[in-house]
Amino acid sequence: VQLVESGGGLVQPGGSLTLSCAASGSTLDAHAMGWFRQAPGNEREGVSCINRSDGSTNYADSVKGRFAISRDNAKNTQYLQMDSLKFEDTALYYCAAGQPALSALRLPSMYYYWGQGTQVTVSS
């Protein structure tokens, strides 16, 4: 299984970016897909996840109302629409697939397929 992210880049505060994550190979054993980010010196944190079956979503408080996760099961692709970007959103963003418990939907250790990451830099 390979996950490939795209769509990162440099954006001004208040701007928008859409990240994509294309999966190749079978990820049928993973019922959830998620987005994570890691800034230098920080631990990897869960940003958002989506259930592949019912489309239910979960967001970190820091991105609620600004980010939106979606998926296209036919294309085996997930997306992260990021609006109203802030300086503190700057990080390397990873997509992942796994089987998180309901109590740990955005816990990185619950995910076992990972992409290489795409850099998002918010700067004026």
Short mmCIF file of C-alpha atoms in Angstrom, two decimals:
data_model
loop_
_atom_site.label_atom_id
_atom_site.label_comp_id
_atom_site.label_asym_id
_atom_site.label_seq_id
_atom_site.Cartn_x
_atom_site.Cartn_y
_atom_site.Cartn_z
CA VAL A 1 0.00 0.00 0.00
CA GLN A 2 1.30 3.41 -0.92
CA LEU A 3 -0.13 6.77 0.11
CA VAL A 4 0.98 9.85 -1.82
CA GLU A 5 0.15 13.35 -0.65
CA SER A 6 0.07 16.42 -2.84
CA GLY A 7 -1.13 20.00 -2.70
CA GLY A 8 1.14 21.50 -0.09
CA GLY A 9 2.87 24.82 -0.59
CA LEU A 10 3.40 28.36 0.60
CA VAL A 11 0.33 30.43 1.40
CA GLN A 12 -0.34 33.71 3.15
CA PRO A 13 -2.31 33.85 6.39
CA GLY A 14 -6.00 33.68 5.65
CA GLY A 15 -5.39 31.74 2.47
CA SER A 16 -6.51 28.27 1.44
CA LEU A 17 -4.96 25.02 0.28
CA THR A 18 -6.37 21.64 -0.62
CA LEU A 19 -4.32 18.56 0.14
CA SER A 20 -4.91 15.27 -1.66
CA CYS A 21 -3.87 11.76 -0.73
CA ALA A 22 -4.03 9.02 -3.31
CA ALA A 23 -3.83 5.42 -2.16
CA SER A 24 -2.59 2.61 -4.33
CA GLY A 25 -3.03 -0.99 -3.37
CA SER A 26 -5.70 -2.34 -1.11
CA THR A 27 -6.52 -0.45 2.05
CA LEU A 28 -9.68 -2.42 2.72
CA ASP A 29 -8.34 -3.40 6.14
CA ALA A 30 -8.32 0.26 7.17
CA HIS A 31 -11.73 1.70 7.99
CA ALA A 32 -10.49 5.23 8.56
CA MET A 33 -8.27 7.69 6.81
CA GLY A 34 -6.73 10.66 8.52
CA TRP A 35 -4.57 13.72 8.21
CA PHE A 36 -1.78 14.44 10.64
CA ARG A 37 0.80 17.17 10.92
CA GLN A 38 4.15 17.69 12.54
CA ALA A 39 5.95 20.96 13.05
CA PRO A 40 9.66 21.05 13.92
CA GLY A 41 10.18 20.21 17.57
CA ASN A 42 6.59 19.07 18.02
CA GLU A 43 4.98 15.67 18.18
CA ARG A 44 2.86 14.45 15.33
CA GLU A 45 -0.75 15.45 15.94
CA GLY A 46 -4.00 14.28 14.45
CA VAL A 47 -5.79 16.95 12.44
CA SER A 48 -8.80 15.12 11.10
CA CYS A 49 -10.07 11.68 10.17
CA ILE A 50 -12.92 10.23 8.19
CA ASN A 51 -14.64 6.88 8.30
CA ARG A 52 -14.55 5.28 4.88
CA SER A 53 -17.92 3.58 5.28
CA ASP A 54 -20.26 6.16 6.75
CA GLY A 55 -18.28 9.33 6.11
CA SER A 56 -18.30 10.43 9.73
CA THR A 57 -15.58 12.92 10.52
CA ASN A 58 -13.55 14.11 13.46
CA TYR A 59 -11.46 17.26 13.85
CA ALA A 60 -8.93 18.68 16.22
CA ASP A 61 -10.29 21.74 18.04
CA SER A 62 -7.58 23.88 16.49
CA VAL A 63 -8.93 23.32 12.97
CA LYS A 64 -12.68 23.00 13.50
CA GLY A 65 -14.59 25.32 11.22
CA ARG A 66 -11.54 25.93 9.03
CA PHE A 67 -10.58 22.49 7.67
CA ALA A 68 -12.78 19.93 5.95
CA ILE A 69 -11.90 16.33 5.23
CA SER A 70 -13.53 14.35 2.47
CA ARG A 71 -12.96 11.16 0.52
CA ASP A 72 -13.70 9.63 -2.82
CA ASN A 73 -13.78 5.89 -2.30
CA ALA A 74 -14.02 5.21 -6.03
CA LYS A 75 -10.73 7.01 -6.54
CA ASN A 76 -9.27 5.78 -3.25
CA THR A 77 -8.41 9.37 -2.48
CA GLN A 78 -8.94 11.63 0.49
CA TYR A 79 -8.76 15.40 0.65
CA LEU A 80 -8.21 18.10 3.23
CA GLN A 81 -9.59 21.51 2.39
CA MET A 82 -7.83 24.08 4.54
CA ASP A 83 -9.25 27.59 4.78
CA SER A 84 -8.38 30.61 6.91
CA LEU A 85 -4.88 29.28 7.36
CA LYS A 86 -2.83 30.57 10.27
CA PHE A 87 0.89 30.75 10.96
CA GLU A 88 0.51 27.90 13.44
CA ASP A 89 -0.81 25.60 10.70
CA THR A 90 2.69 25.45 9.26
CA ALA A 91 3.83 21.83 9.36
CA LEU A 92 4.55 18.72 7.37
CA TYR A 93 1.18 17.13 6.67
CA TYR A 94 0.79 13.39 6.40
CA CYS A 95 -2.11 11.24 5.33
CA ALA A 96 -2.64 7.86 6.89
CA ALA A 97 -5.01 4.92 6.96
CA GLY A 98 -5.80 2.65 9.85
CA GLN A 99 -8.34 1.27 12.29
CA PRO A 100 -8.53 3.72 15.17
CA ALA A 101 -10.64 3.01 18.19
CA LEU A 102 -13.58 5.38 18.72
CA SER A 103 -11.80 6.82 21.73
CA ALA A 104 -8.63 7.51 19.76
CA LEU A 105 -9.68 8.52 16.28
CA ARG A 106 -6.76 10.89 15.77
CA LEU A 107 -4.08 8.98 17.61
CA PRO A 108 -1.16 8.40 15.25
CA SER A 109 -0.35 4.97 16.68
CA MET A 110 -3.74 3.73 15.49
CA TYR A 111 -2.74 4.21 11.85
CA TYR A 112 -0.43 1.86 9.97
CA TYR A 113 -0.28 3.16 6.41
CA TRP A 114 1.48 6.49 6.02
CA GLY A 115 2.42 8.83 3.22
CA GLN A 116 5.71 10.71 2.95
CA GLY A 117 4.21 14.06 3.80
CA THR A 118 3.65 17.38 2.06
CA GLN A 119 4.87 20.69 3.46
CA VAL A 120 2.42 23.47 4.25
CA THR A 121 3.96 26.83 5.08
CA VAL A 122 1.85 29.78 6.12
CA SER A 123 3.86 32.96 5.89
CA SER A 124 3.44 36.58 4.90
#
